[in-house]
Amino acid sequence: MTALVDSRTRPAPARPSLSHLDALEAESIHIFREVAAELERPVLMFSGGKDSIVMLRLAAKAFYPARIPFPVLQVDTGYDFPEVLATRDHYVESLGLNLHIASVEQAIADGIVTDDGHTSRNRLQIGTLLHAIEENGWTAAFGGGRRDEEKARAKERVYSHRDDFGQWDPKNQRPELWSLYNGRIHPGEHLRIFPLSNWTELNIWHYLAREGIEIPSIYYAHRRRVFERNGMLLSESPHNPLRAGEEVSERTVRFRTVGDLTLTGCVESEASTAEEVIEEIAAATLTERGATRGDDRFSEAAMEDRKKEGYF
């Protein structure tokens, strides 16, 4: 007679294993679905940059075959790169998105923010964004921030509570044990949601390569007229008048991040494919914000100060 196998000694069935990239994707999709189920009026902040494009792809997967069930919002500084705006418009049209544009120029004209000639357009985005959120009654805004970008971002939860003034208190954050998120808010408050919190720049590029996602051409090597300022290479532009001693030269460069062109630097690079960019990033010792964002160099706590006021 054949002996029965003791169930306590029977080998457990093999579990399907996910790659690290698959696990990150699954976590982000879960976050999108949780917010859509829990919060009444979410919006996705979409600049046309690489992180927001990955976020858009994840949102599309989360609700497929239905359309993305919330609008997208771009805070337009007026100094954005044309290539980025063209990519934004391409995705809006191809996916049939409902695009809201919160214009810094219009906010200045309407007296919502004040252009004193010294404050950067990136900082003027704060009041512009908060006005758009209040005016449209959005209760949650998805952002593409990642914890590896900057130490202030590393302090932030996936669900980031903002009070009725749109401000963030880094000392008063909600626990997120076991990936359980608290979406309760009072009238006038809202949440910033960061589905890419646990992603790195390298993860983003591996995902872009794997999915074959189109991004603005300036993320790859190209010839550009640039000049050096404060250790960064900035683009020649009517918005960027040269200062004494600065000279323009043409170099082969690419951008690691995009934003206000008067403050966003590029790096010299020959990387013209996603695979070459991945190799370059793997050897980098500075994050993309630390290397190429002038507004993060104003002080040691520049990003945290802006975030407390209501920045992304």
PDB file of C-alpha atoms in Angstrom:
ATOM      1  CA  MET A   1       0.000   0.000   0.000  1.00  0.00           C
ATOM      2  CA  THR A   2       1.317   3.438  -0.941  1.00  0.00           C
ATOM      3  CA  ALA A   3       1.989   5.568   2.106  1.00  0.00           C
ATOM      4  CA  LEU A   4       0.143   8.862   2.318  1.00  0.00           C
ATOM      5  CA  VAL A   5       2.343  11.961   2.113  1.00  0.00           C
ATOM      6  CA  ASP A   6       2.202  14.056   5.263  1.00  0.00           C
ATOM      7  CA  SER A   7       0.878  17.472   4.221  1.00  0.00           C
ATOM      8  CA  ARG A   8       3.291  19.080   6.671  1.00  0.00           C
ATOM      9  CA  THR A   9       6.251  17.798   4.644  1.00  0.00           C
ATOM     10  CA  ARG A  10       4.775  18.407   1.204  1.00  0.00           C
ATOM     11  CA  PRO A  11       6.758  21.085  -0.656  1.00  0.00           C
ATOM     12  CA  ALA A  12       4.886  24.362  -1.032  1.00  0.00           C
ATOM     13  CA  PRO A  13       3.886  25.244  -4.589  1.00  0.00           C
ATOM     14  CA  ALA A  14       6.268  27.640  -6.287  1.00  0.00           C
ATOM     15  CA  ARG A  15       5.091  31.237  -6.199  1.00  0.00           C
ATOM     16  CA  PRO A  16       5.358  33.308  -9.353  1.00  0.00           C
ATOM     17  CA  SER A  17       8.170  35.799  -8.883  1.00  0.00           C
ATOM     18  CA  LEU A  18       7.952  39.415  -9.937  1.00  0.00           C
ATOM     19  CA  SER A  19      10.925  41.414 -11.111  1.00  0.00           C
ATOM     20  CA  HIS A  20      11.704  44.557  -9.119  1.00  0.00           C
ATOM     21  CA  LEU A  21      10.303  46.639 -11.987  1.00  0.00           C
ATOM     22  CA  ASP A  22       7.091  44.584 -12.063  1.00  0.00           C
ATOM     23  CA  ALA A  23       6.721  45.028  -8.294  1.00  0.00           C
ATOM     24  CA  LEU A  24       7.120  48.808  -8.589  1.00  0.00           C
ATOM     25  CA  GLU A  25       4.582  48.887 -11.420  1.00  0.00           C
ATOM     26  CA  ALA A  26       2.079  46.841  -9.399  1.00  0.00           C
ATOM     27  CA  GLU A  27       2.496  49.102  -6.354  1.00  0.00           C
ATOM     28  CA  SER A  28       1.916  52.253  -8.422  1.00  0.00           C
ATOM     29  CA  ILE A  29      -1.158  50.786 -10.144  1.00  0.00           C
ATOM     30  CA  HIS A  30      -2.551  49.860  -6.720  1.00  0.00           C
ATOM     31  CA  ILE A  31      -2.064  53.471  -5.548  1.00  0.00           C
ATOM     32  CA  PHE A  32      -3.922  54.860  -8.570  1.00  0.00           C
ATOM     33  CA  ARG A  33      -6.847  52.503  -7.979  1.00  0.00           C
ATOM     34  CA  GLU A  34      -6.966  53.258  -4.244  1.00  0.00           C
ATOM     35  CA  VAL A  35      -7.163  56.998  -4.876  1.00  0.00           C
ATOM     36  CA  ALA A  36      -9.828  56.625  -7.566  1.00  0.00           C
ATOM     37  CA  ALA A  37     -11.916  54.518  -5.177  1.00  0.00           C
ATOM     38  CA  GLU A  38     -11.439  56.686  -2.092  1.00  0.00           C
ATOM     39  CA  LEU A  39     -11.208  60.308  -3.212  1.00  0.00           C
ATOM     40  CA  GLU A  40     -13.876  62.164  -5.118  1.00  0.00           C
ATOM     41  CA  ARG A  41     -12.003  64.525  -7.469  1.00  0.00           C
ATOM     42  CA  PRO A  42      -8.410  63.541  -8.283  1.00  0.00           C
ATOM     43  CA  VAL A  43      -6.234  65.175 -10.945  1.00  0.00           C
ATOM     44  CA  LEU A  44      -2.911  64.053 -12.429  1.00  0.00           C
ATOM     45  CA  MET A  45      -0.158  66.680 -12.689  1.00  0.00           C
ATOM     46  CA  PHE A  46       1.332  66.184 -16.143  1.00  0.00           C
ATOM     47  CA  SER A  47       4.283  68.269 -17.297  1.00  0.00           C
ATOM     48  CA  GLY A  48       5.301  66.201 -20.323  1.00  0.00           C
ATOM     49  CA  GLY A  49       8.542  65.183 -18.575  1.00  0.00           C
ATOM     50  CA  LYS A  50       9.750  61.595 -18.210  1.00  0.00           C
ATOM     51  CA  ASP A  51       8.356  60.967 -14.710  1.00  0.00           C
ATOM     52  CA  SER A  52       4.906  62.318 -15.480  1.00  0.00           C
ATOM     53  CA  ILE A  53       4.841  60.299 -18.721  1.00  0.00           C
ATOM     54  CA  VAL A  54       5.618  57.105 -16.773  1.00  0.00           C
ATOM     55  CA  MET A  55       2.897  58.095 -14.315  1.00  0.00           C
ATOM     56  CA  LEU A  56       0.471  58.511 -17.226  1.00  0.00           C
ATOM     57  CA  ARG A  57       1.356  55.046 -18.567  1.00  0.00           C
ATOM     58  CA  LEU A  58       0.739  53.504 -15.132  1.00  0.00           C
ATOM     59  CA  ALA A  59      -2.616  55.296 -14.819  1.00  0.00           C
ATOM     60  CA  ALA A  60      -3.614  54.039 -18.276  1.00  0.00           C
ATOM     61  CA  LYS A  61      -2.754  50.466 -17.230  1.00  0.00           C
ATOM     62  CA  ALA A  62      -4.586  50.836 -13.925  1.00  0.00           C
ATOM     63  CA  PHE A  63      -7.931  51.541 -15.603  1.00  0.00           C
ATOM     64  CA  TYR A  64      -7.583  49.758 -18.960  1.00  0.00           C
ATOM     65  CA  PRO A  65      -9.683  49.227 -21.066  1.00  0.00           C
ATOM     66  CA  ALA A  66     -11.494  52.299 -19.740  1.00  0.00           C
ATOM     67  CA  ARG A  67     -10.002  55.742 -20.185  1.00  0.00           C
ATOM     68  CA  ILE A  68      -8.110  57.456 -17.387  1.00  0.00           C
ATOM     69  CA  PRO A  69     -10.991  58.636 -15.165  1.00  0.00           C
ATOM     70  CA  PHE A  70      -9.587  62.006 -14.124  1.00  0.00           C
ATOM     71  CA  PRO A  71      -8.206  65.128 -15.839  1.00  0.00           C
ATOM     72  CA  VAL A  72      -4.556  66.105 -16.162  1.00  0.00           C
ATOM     73  CA  LEU A  73      -3.078  69.421 -15.072  1.00  0.00           C
ATOM     74  CA  GLN A  74      -0.016  71.257 -16.301  1.00  0.00           C
ATOM     75  CA  VAL A  75       1.334  74.275 -14.449  1.00  0.00           C
ATOM     76  CA  ASP A  76       2.832  76.263 -17.322  1.00  0.00           C
ATOM     77  CA  THR A  77       5.689  78.556 -16.307  1.00  0.00           C
ATOM     78  CA  GLY A  78       5.759  80.277 -19.688  1.00  0.00           C
ATOM     79  CA  TYR A  79       9.412  79.228 -19.890  1.00  0.00           C
ATOM     80  CA  ASP A  80       8.879  75.529 -20.675  1.00  0.00           C
ATOM     81  CA  PHE A  81      10.874  73.715 -23.352  1.00  0.00           C
ATOM     82  CA  PRO A  82       8.964  73.534 -26.681  1.00  0.00           C
ATOM     83  CA  GLU A  83       9.871  69.846 -27.078  1.00  0.00           C
ATOM     84  CA  VAL A  84       8.231  69.062 -23.740  1.00  0.00           C
ATOM     85  CA  LEU A  85       5.040  70.952 -24.580  1.00  0.00           C
ATOM     86  CA  ALA A  86       4.835  69.132 -27.931  1.00  0.00           C
ATOM     87  CA  THR A  87       5.085  65.770 -26.151  1.00  0.00           C
ATOM     88  CA  ARG A  88       2.420  66.869 -23.665  1.00  0.00           C
ATOM     89  CA  ASP A  89       0.040  67.739 -26.491  1.00  0.00           C
ATOM     90  CA  HIS A  90       0.766  64.430 -28.261  1.00  0.00           C
ATOM     91  CA  TYR A  91      -0.273  62.394 -25.221  1.00  0.00           C
ATOM     92  CA  VAL A  92      -3.317  64.542 -24.494  1.00  0.00           C
ATOM     93  CA  GLU A  93      -4.573  64.019 -28.052  1.00  0.00           C
ATOM     94  CA  SER A  94      -3.697  60.321 -28.401  1.00  0.00           C
ATOM     95  CA  LEU A  95      -5.249  59.339 -25.050  1.00  0.00           C
ATOM     96  CA  GLY A  96      -8.207  61.711 -25.237  1.00  0.00           C
ATOM     97  CA  LEU A  97      -7.281  63.408 -21.974  1.00  0.00           C
ATOM     98  CA  ASN A  98      -9.029  66.376 -20.400  1.00  0.00           C
ATOM     99  CA  LEU A  99      -6.169  68.876 -20.022  1.00  0.00           C
ATOM    100  CA  HIS A 100      -6.237  71.834 -17.643  1.00  0.00           C
ATOM    101  CA  ILE A 101      -3.429  74.387 -17.979  1.00  0.00           C
ATOM    102  CA  ALA A 102      -2.678  76.593 -14.983  1.00  0.00           C
ATOM    103  CA  SER A 103      -0.635  79.421 -16.478  1.00  0.00           C
ATOM    104  CA  VAL A 104       1.840  81.380 -14.375  1.00  0.00           C
ATOM    105  CA  GLU A 105       1.567  84.214 -16.903  1.00  0.00           C
ATOM    106  CA  GLN A 106      -2.208  84.339 -16.422  1.00  0.00           C
ATOM    107  CA  ALA A 107      -1.847  84.078 -12.648  1.00  0.00           C
ATOM    108  CA  ILE A 108       0.449  87.119 -12.726  1.00  0.00           C
ATOM    109  CA  ALA A 109      -2.026  89.010 -14.912  1.00  0.00           C
ATOM    110  CA  ASP A 110      -4.897  88.116 -12.570  1.00  0.00           C
ATOM    111  CA  GLY A 111      -2.960  89.173  -9.454  1.00  0.00           C
ATOM    112  CA  ILE A 112      -2.917  85.636  -8.015  1.00  0.00           C
ATOM    113  CA  VAL A 113       0.891  85.709  -7.817  1.00  0.00           C
ATOM    114  CA  THR A 114       3.291  88.635  -8.037  1.00  0.00           C
ATOM    115  CA  ASP A 115       6.254  88.788 -10.376  1.00  0.00           C
ATOM    116  CA  ASP A 116       8.743  91.015  -8.576  1.00  0.00           C
ATOM    117  CA  GLY A 117      11.520  90.392 -11.093  1.00  0.00           C
ATOM    118  CA  HIS A 118      13.509  88.288  -8.621  1.00  0.00           C
ATOM    119  CA  THR A 119      11.277  85.298  -7.821  1.00  0.00           C
ATOM    120  CA  SER A 120      11.725  82.321 -10.161  1.00  0.00           C
ATOM    121  CA  ARG A 121       8.858  81.001 -12.252  1.00  0.00           C
ATOM    122  CA  ASN A 122       9.247  77.684 -10.418  1.00  0.00           C
ATOM    123  CA  ARG A 123       8.377  79.384  -7.129  1.00  0.00           C
ATOM    124  CA  LEU A 124       5.511  81.275  -8.793  1.00  0.00           C
ATOM    125  CA  GLN A 125       4.077  77.868  -9.711  1.00  0.00           C
ATOM    126  CA  ILE A 126       3.137  77.396  -6.042  1.00  0.00           C
ATOM    127  CA  GLY A 127       0.380  80.009  -5.903  1.00  0.00           C
ATOM    128  CA  THR A 128      -0.690  79.141  -9.442  1.00  0.00           C
ATOM    129  CA  LEU A 129      -1.111  75.460  -8.544  1.00  0.00           C
ATOM    130  CA  LEU A 130      -2.905  76.107  -5.256  1.00  0.00           C
ATOM    131  CA  HIS A 131      -5.351  78.451  -6.985  1.00  0.00           C
ATOM    132  CA  ALA A 132      -6.095  75.823  -9.664  1.00  0.00           C
ATOM    133  CA  ILE A 133      -6.690  73.112  -7.040  1.00  0.00           C
ATOM    134  CA  GLU A 134      -9.029  75.346  -5.035  1.00  0.00           C
ATOM    135  CA  GLU A 135     -10.882  76.674  -8.076  1.00  0.00           C
ATOM    136  CA  ASN A 136     -11.555  73.183  -9.469  1.00  0.00           C
ATOM    137  CA  GLY A 137     -12.233  71.508  -6.120  1.00  0.00           C
ATOM    138  CA  TRP A 138      -9.649  68.764  -6.646  1.00  0.00           C
ATOM    139  CA  THR A 139      -9.210  66.639  -3.539  1.00  0.00           C
ATOM    140  CA  ALA A 140      -6.091  64.771  -4.663  1.00  0.00           C
ATOM    141  CA  ALA A 141      -3.286  65.642  -7.072  1.00  0.00           C
ATOM    142  CA  PHE A 142      -0.987  62.911  -8.409  1.00  0.00           C
ATOM    143  CA  GLY A 143       2.636  64.066  -8.683  1.00  0.00           C
ATOM    144  CA  GLY A 144       5.716  62.393 -10.153  1.00  0.00           C
ATOM    145  CA  GLY A 145       8.036  63.075  -7.186  1.00  0.00           C
ATOM    146  CA  ARG A 146      10.485  60.314  -6.234  1.00  0.00           C
ATOM    147  CA  ARG A 147      12.273  59.901  -2.902  1.00  0.00           C
ATOM    148  CA  ASP A 148      15.713  59.567  -4.517  1.00  0.00           C
ATOM    149  CA  GLU A 149      15.519  63.029  -6.114  1.00  0.00           C
ATOM    150  CA  GLU A 150      16.135  65.207  -3.085  1.00  0.00           C
ATOM    151  CA  LYS A 151      16.222  64.804   0.694  1.00  0.00           C
ATOM    152  CA  ALA A 152      12.990  66.772   1.249  1.00  0.00           C
ATOM    153  CA  ARG A 153      11.173  64.416  -1.111  1.00  0.00           C
ATOM    154  CA  ALA A 154      12.594  61.481   0.878  1.00  0.00           C
ATOM    155  CA  LYS A 155      10.634  62.699   3.921  1.00  0.00           C
ATOM    156  CA  GLU A 156       7.284  62.623   2.164  1.00  0.00           C
ATOM    157  CA  ARG A 157       4.667  59.887   2.323  1.00  0.00           C
ATOM    158  CA  VAL A 158       2.843  58.406  -0.680  1.00  0.00           C
ATOM    159  CA  TYR A 159      -0.313  60.183   0.532  1.00  0.00           C
ATOM    160  CA  SER A 160       0.938  63.656   1.449  1.00  0.00           C
ATOM    161  CA  HIS A 161      -1.610  65.668   3.408  1.00  0.00           C
ATOM    162  CA  ARG A 162      -1.986  69.377   2.624  1.00  0.00           C
ATOM    163  CA  ASP A 163      -3.935  71.686   4.922  1.00  0.00           C
ATOM    164  CA  ASP A 164      -6.580  74.196   3.866  1.00  0.00           C
ATOM    165  CA  PHE A 165      -3.791  76.620   2.892  1.00  0.00           C
ATOM    166  CA  GLY A 166      -2.192  73.954   0.679  1.00  0.00           C
ATOM    167  CA  GLN A 167       0.802  73.667   2.999  1.00  0.00           C
ATOM    168  CA  TRP A 168       2.813  70.580   3.953  1.00  0.00           C
ATOM    169  CA  ASP A 169       4.024  69.885   7.495  1.00  0.00           C
ATOM    170  CA  PRO A 170       6.913  67.379   7.395  1.00  0.00           C
ATOM    171  CA  LYS A 171       6.553  66.782  11.160  1.00  0.00           C
ATOM    172  CA  ASN A 172       2.877  65.875  10.929  1.00  0.00           C
ATOM    173  CA  GLN A 173       2.575  63.006   8.469  1.00  0.00           C
ATOM    174  CA  ARG A 174       0.353  59.970   8.487  1.00  0.00           C
ATOM    175  CA  PRO A 175       1.815  56.498   9.024  1.00  0.00           C
ATOM    176  CA  GLU A 176       1.650  54.138   6.036  1.00  0.00           C
ATOM    177  CA  LEU A 177       2.395  50.784   7.642  1.00  0.00           C
ATOM    178  CA  TRP A 178       1.841  47.778   5.358  1.00  0.00           C
ATOM    179  CA  SER A 179       1.014  50.178   2.501  1.00  0.00           C
ATOM    180  CA  LEU A 180      -2.259  51.190   4.129  1.00  0.00           C
ATOM    181  CA  TYR A 181      -3.126  54.751   3.133  1.00  0.00           C
ATOM    182  CA  ASN A 182      -5.279  57.265   4.998  1.00  0.00           C
ATOM    183  CA  GLY A 183      -7.228  59.421   2.558  1.00  0.00           C
ATOM    184  CA  ARG A 184      -9.435  61.250   5.053  1.00  0.00           C
ATOM    185  CA  ILE A 185      -9.472  65.014   4.612  1.00  0.00           C
ATOM    186  CA  HIS A 186     -11.517  67.920   5.911  1.00  0.00           C
ATOM    187  CA  PRO A 187     -13.240  70.438   3.605  1.00  0.00           C
ATOM    188  CA  GLY A 188     -10.667  72.675   1.936  1.00  0.00           C
ATOM    189  CA  GLU A 189      -7.806  70.207   2.426  1.00  0.00           C
ATOM    190  CA  HIS A 190      -6.336  67.966  -0.247  1.00  0.00           C
ATOM    191  CA  LEU A 191      -3.742  65.244  -0.730  1.00  0.00           C
ATOM    192  CA  ARG A 192      -0.730  65.056  -2.983  1.00  0.00           C
ATOM    193  CA  ILE A 193      -0.278  61.477  -4.163  1.00  0.00           C
ATOM    194  CA  PHE A 194       3.114  60.138  -5.259  1.00  0.00           C
ATOM    195  CA  PRO A 195       2.801  56.773  -7.059  1.00  0.00           C
ATOM    196  CA  LEU A 196       6.510  56.861  -8.015  1.00  0.00           C
ATOM    197  CA  SER A 197       7.806  57.425  -4.480  1.00  0.00           C
ATOM    198  CA  ASN A 198       9.777  54.175  -4.391  1.00  0.00           C
ATOM    199  CA  TRP A 199      11.124  54.444  -7.939  1.00  0.00           C
ATOM    200  CA  THR A 200      14.616  55.737  -8.770  1.00  0.00           C
ATOM    201  CA  GLU A 201      15.849  57.567 -11.851  1.00  0.00           C
ATOM    202  CA  LEU A 202      17.367  54.285 -13.008  1.00  0.00           C
ATOM    203  CA  ASN A 203      14.049  52.460 -12.508  1.00  0.00           C
ATOM    204  CA  ILE A 204      12.310  55.120 -14.606  1.00  0.00           C
ATOM    205  CA  TRP A 205      14.736  54.638 -17.482  1.00  0.00           C
ATOM    206  CA  HIS A 206      14.550  50.837 -17.322  1.00  0.00           C
ATOM    207  CA  TYR A 207      10.755  51.154 -17.501  1.00  0.00           C
ATOM    208  CA  LEU A 208      10.891  53.617 -20.401  1.00  0.00           C
ATOM    209  CA  ALA A 209      13.152  51.196 -22.288  1.00  0.00           C
ATOM    210  CA  ARG A 210      11.056  48.119 -21.482  1.00  0.00           C
ATOM    211  CA  GLU A 211       7.754  49.742 -22.434  1.00  0.00           C
ATOM    212  CA  GLY A 212       9.097  51.619 -25.468  1.00  0.00           C
ATOM    213  CA  ILE A 213       7.627  54.891 -24.162  1.00  0.00           C
ATOM    214  CA  GLU A 214       8.049  58.096 -26.159  1.00  0.00           C
ATOM    215  CA  ILE A 215       9.582  61.009 -24.242  1.00  0.00           C
ATOM    216  CA  PRO A 216      10.809  64.473 -25.295  1.00  0.00           C
ATOM    217  CA  SER A 217      13.852  64.321 -27.570  1.00  0.00           C
ATOM    218  CA  ILE A 218      15.900  66.592 -25.275  1.00  0.00           C
ATOM    219  CA  TYR A 219      16.381  63.705 -22.824  1.00  0.00           C
ATOM    220  CA  TYR A 220      18.789  62.278 -25.418  1.00  0.00           C
ATOM    221  CA  ALA A 221      22.056  63.695 -26.756  1.00  0.00           C
ATOM    222  CA  HIS A 222      21.678  66.593 -29.182  1.00  0.00           C
ATOM    223  CA  ARG A 223      23.564  69.734 -30.206  1.00  0.00           C
ATOM    224  CA  ARG A 224      22.540  72.861 -28.286  1.00  0.00           C
ATOM    225  CA  ARG A 225      23.804  76.387 -27.753  1.00  0.00           C
ATOM    226  CA  VAL A 226      24.547  76.680 -24.035  1.00  0.00           C
ATOM    227  CA  PHE A 227      26.457  78.795 -21.544  1.00  0.00           C
ATOM    228  CA  GLU A 228      27.820  78.077 -18.072  1.00  0.00           C
ATOM    229  CA  ARG A 229      26.338  79.665 -14.939  1.00  0.00           C
ATOM    230  CA  ASN A 230      26.859  78.553 -11.336  1.00  0.00           C
ATOM    231  CA  GLY A 231      28.387  75.283 -12.478  1.00  0.00           C
ATOM    232  CA  MET A 232      25.465  74.394 -14.796  1.00  0.00           C
ATOM    233  CA  LEU A 233      25.025  74.477 -18.555  1.00  0.00           C
ATOM    234  CA  LEU A 234      21.929  76.549 -19.361  1.00  0.00           C
ATOM    235  CA  SER A 235      20.180  76.959 -22.718  1.00  0.00           C
ATOM    236  CA  GLU A 236      20.589  80.087 -24.799  1.00  0.00           C
ATOM    237  CA  SER A 237      17.180  81.771 -24.823  1.00  0.00           C
ATOM    238  CA  PRO A 238      15.590  85.252 -24.883  1.00  0.00           C
ATOM    239  CA  HIS A 239      14.417  84.374 -21.343  1.00  0.00           C
ATOM    240  CA  ASN A 240      18.034  83.784 -20.302  1.00  0.00           C
ATOM    241  CA  PRO A 241      19.997  87.011 -20.975  1.00  0.00           C
ATOM    242  CA  LEU A 242      23.745  86.555 -20.649  1.00  0.00           C
ATOM    243  CA  ARG A 243      25.580  88.108 -17.734  1.00  0.00           C
ATOM    244  CA  ALA A 244      29.001  89.680 -17.802  1.00  0.00           C
ATOM    245  CA  GLY A 245      31.672  87.137 -18.665  1.00  0.00           C
ATOM    246  CA  GLU A 246      29.270  84.464 -19.949  1.00  0.00           C
ATOM    247  CA  GLU A 247      29.808  83.066 -23.443  1.00  0.00           C
ATOM    248  CA  VAL A 248      27.636  80.820 -25.580  1.00  0.00           C
ATOM    249  CA  SER A 249      29.067  77.682 -27.191  1.00  0.00           C
ATOM    250  CA  GLU A 250      27.533  74.729 -29.009  1.00  0.00           C
ATOM    251  CA  ARG A 251      27.904  71.374 -27.264  1.00  0.00           C
ATOM    252  CA  THR A 252      26.448  67.867 -27.332  1.00  0.00           C
ATOM    253  CA  VAL A 253      24.199  67.659 -24.290  1.00  0.00           C
ATOM    254  CA  ARG A 254      21.077  66.062 -22.886  1.00  0.00           C
ATOM    255  CA  PHE A 255      18.663  66.872 -20.059  1.00  0.00           C
ATOM    256  CA  ARG A 256      18.151  64.642 -17.032  1.00  0.00           C
ATOM    257  CA  THR A 257      15.086  66.594 -15.898  1.00  0.00           C
ATOM    258  CA  VAL A 258      12.977  69.336 -17.483  1.00  0.00           C
ATOM    259  CA  GLY A 259      11.229  72.419 -16.142  1.00  0.00           C
ATOM    260  CA  ASP A 260      11.714  76.178 -16.253  1.00  0.00           C
ATOM    261  CA  LEU A 261      14.441  76.530 -18.909  1.00  0.00           C
ATOM    262  CA  THR A 262      15.991  79.513 -17.117  1.00  0.00           C
ATOM    263  CA  LEU A 263      16.890  77.257 -14.170  1.00  0.00           C
ATOM    264  CA  THR A 264      17.153  73.778 -15.695  1.00  0.00           C
ATOM    265  CA  GLY A 265      20.641  72.751 -16.724  1.00  0.00           C
ATOM    266  CA  CYS A 266      21.793  70.049 -19.108  1.00  0.00           C
ATOM    267  CA  VAL A 267      24.798  67.725 -18.973  1.00  0.00           C
ATOM    268  CA  GLU A 268      27.357  66.962 -21.643  1.00  0.00           C
ATOM    269  CA  SER A 269      26.518  63.525 -22.989  1.00  0.00           C
ATOM    270  CA  GLU A 270      26.730  61.282 -26.045  1.00  0.00           C
ATOM    271  CA  ALA A 271      23.877  59.023 -24.827  1.00  0.00           C
ATOM    272  CA  SER A 272      21.379  58.867 -27.687  1.00  0.00           C
ATOM    273  CA  THR A 273      19.389  55.748 -26.687  1.00  0.00           C
ATOM    274  CA  ALA A 274      17.657  54.625 -23.509  1.00  0.00           C
ATOM    275  CA  GLU A 275      20.253  51.885 -23.040  1.00  0.00           C
ATOM    276  CA  GLU A 276      23.115  54.394 -23.264  1.00  0.00           C
ATOM    277  CA  VAL A 277      21.345  56.708 -20.805  1.00  0.00           C
ATOM    278  CA  ILE A 278      20.954  53.784 -18.372  1.00  0.00           C
ATOM    279  CA  GLU A 279      24.697  53.119 -18.520  1.00  0.00           C
ATOM    280  CA  GLU A 280      25.407  56.802 -17.903  1.00  0.00           C
ATOM    281  CA  ILE A 281      23.019  57.095 -14.940  1.00  0.00           C
ATOM    282  CA  ALA A 282      24.368  53.911 -13.336  1.00  0.00           C
ATOM    283  CA  ALA A 283      27.761  55.624 -13.036  1.00  0.00           C
ATOM    284  CA  ALA A 284      26.393  59.027 -11.909  1.00  0.00           C
ATOM    285  CA  THR A 285      27.102  60.257  -8.371  1.00  0.00           C
ATOM    286  CA  LEU A 286      24.595  63.164  -8.326  1.00  0.00           C
ATOM    287  CA  THR A 287      20.813  62.993  -8.610  1.00  0.00           C
ATOM    288  CA  GLU A 288      19.275  64.771 -11.567  1.00  0.00           C
ATOM    289  CA  ARG A 289      17.920  67.599  -9.402  1.00  0.00           C
ATOM    290  CA  GLY A 290      21.220  68.088  -7.613  1.00  0.00           C
ATOM    291  CA  ALA A 291      23.091  68.236 -10.893  1.00  0.00           C
ATOM    292  CA  THR A 292      20.752  70.302 -13.055  1.00  0.00           C
ATOM    293  CA  ARG A 293      18.114  72.232 -11.099  1.00  0.00           C
ATOM    294  CA  GLY A 294      19.185  75.737 -10.139  1.00  0.00           C
ATOM    295  CA  ASP A 295      16.199  76.344  -7.841  1.00  0.00           C
ATOM    296  CA  ASP A 296      17.469  73.578  -5.530  1.00  0.00           C
ATOM    297  CA  ARG A 297      20.785  75.368  -5.050  1.00  0.00           C
ATOM    298  CA  PHE A 298      19.477  78.512  -3.401  1.00  0.00           C
ATOM    299  CA  SER A 299      19.859  77.027   0.079  1.00  0.00           C
ATOM    300  CA  GLU A 300      20.357  73.716   1.872  1.00  0.00           C
ATOM    301  CA  ALA A 301      16.598  73.488   2.499  1.00  0.00           C
ATOM    302  CA  ALA A 302      15.359  75.117  -0.735  1.00  0.00           C
ATOM    303  CA  MET A 303      13.110  72.244  -1.814  1.00  0.00           C
ATOM    304  CA  GLU A 304      11.688  71.660   1.664  1.00  0.00           C
ATOM    305  CA  ASP A 305      10.856  75.356   2.056  1.00  0.00           C
ATOM    306  CA  ARG A 306       8.990  75.353  -1.266  1.00  0.00           C
ATOM    307  CA  LYS A 307       7.152  72.140  -0.420  1.00  0.00           C
ATOM    308  CA  LYS A 308       5.980  73.583   2.906  1.00  0.00           C
ATOM    309  CA  GLU A 309       4.427  76.436   0.935  1.00  0.00           C
ATOM    310  CA  GLY A 310       2.598  74.084  -1.431  1.00  0.00           C
ATOM    311  CA  TYR A 311       5.116  73.073  -4.119  1.00  0.00           C
ATOM    312  CA  PHE A 312       4.827  69.694  -5.915  1.00  0.00           C
TER     313      PHE A 312
END
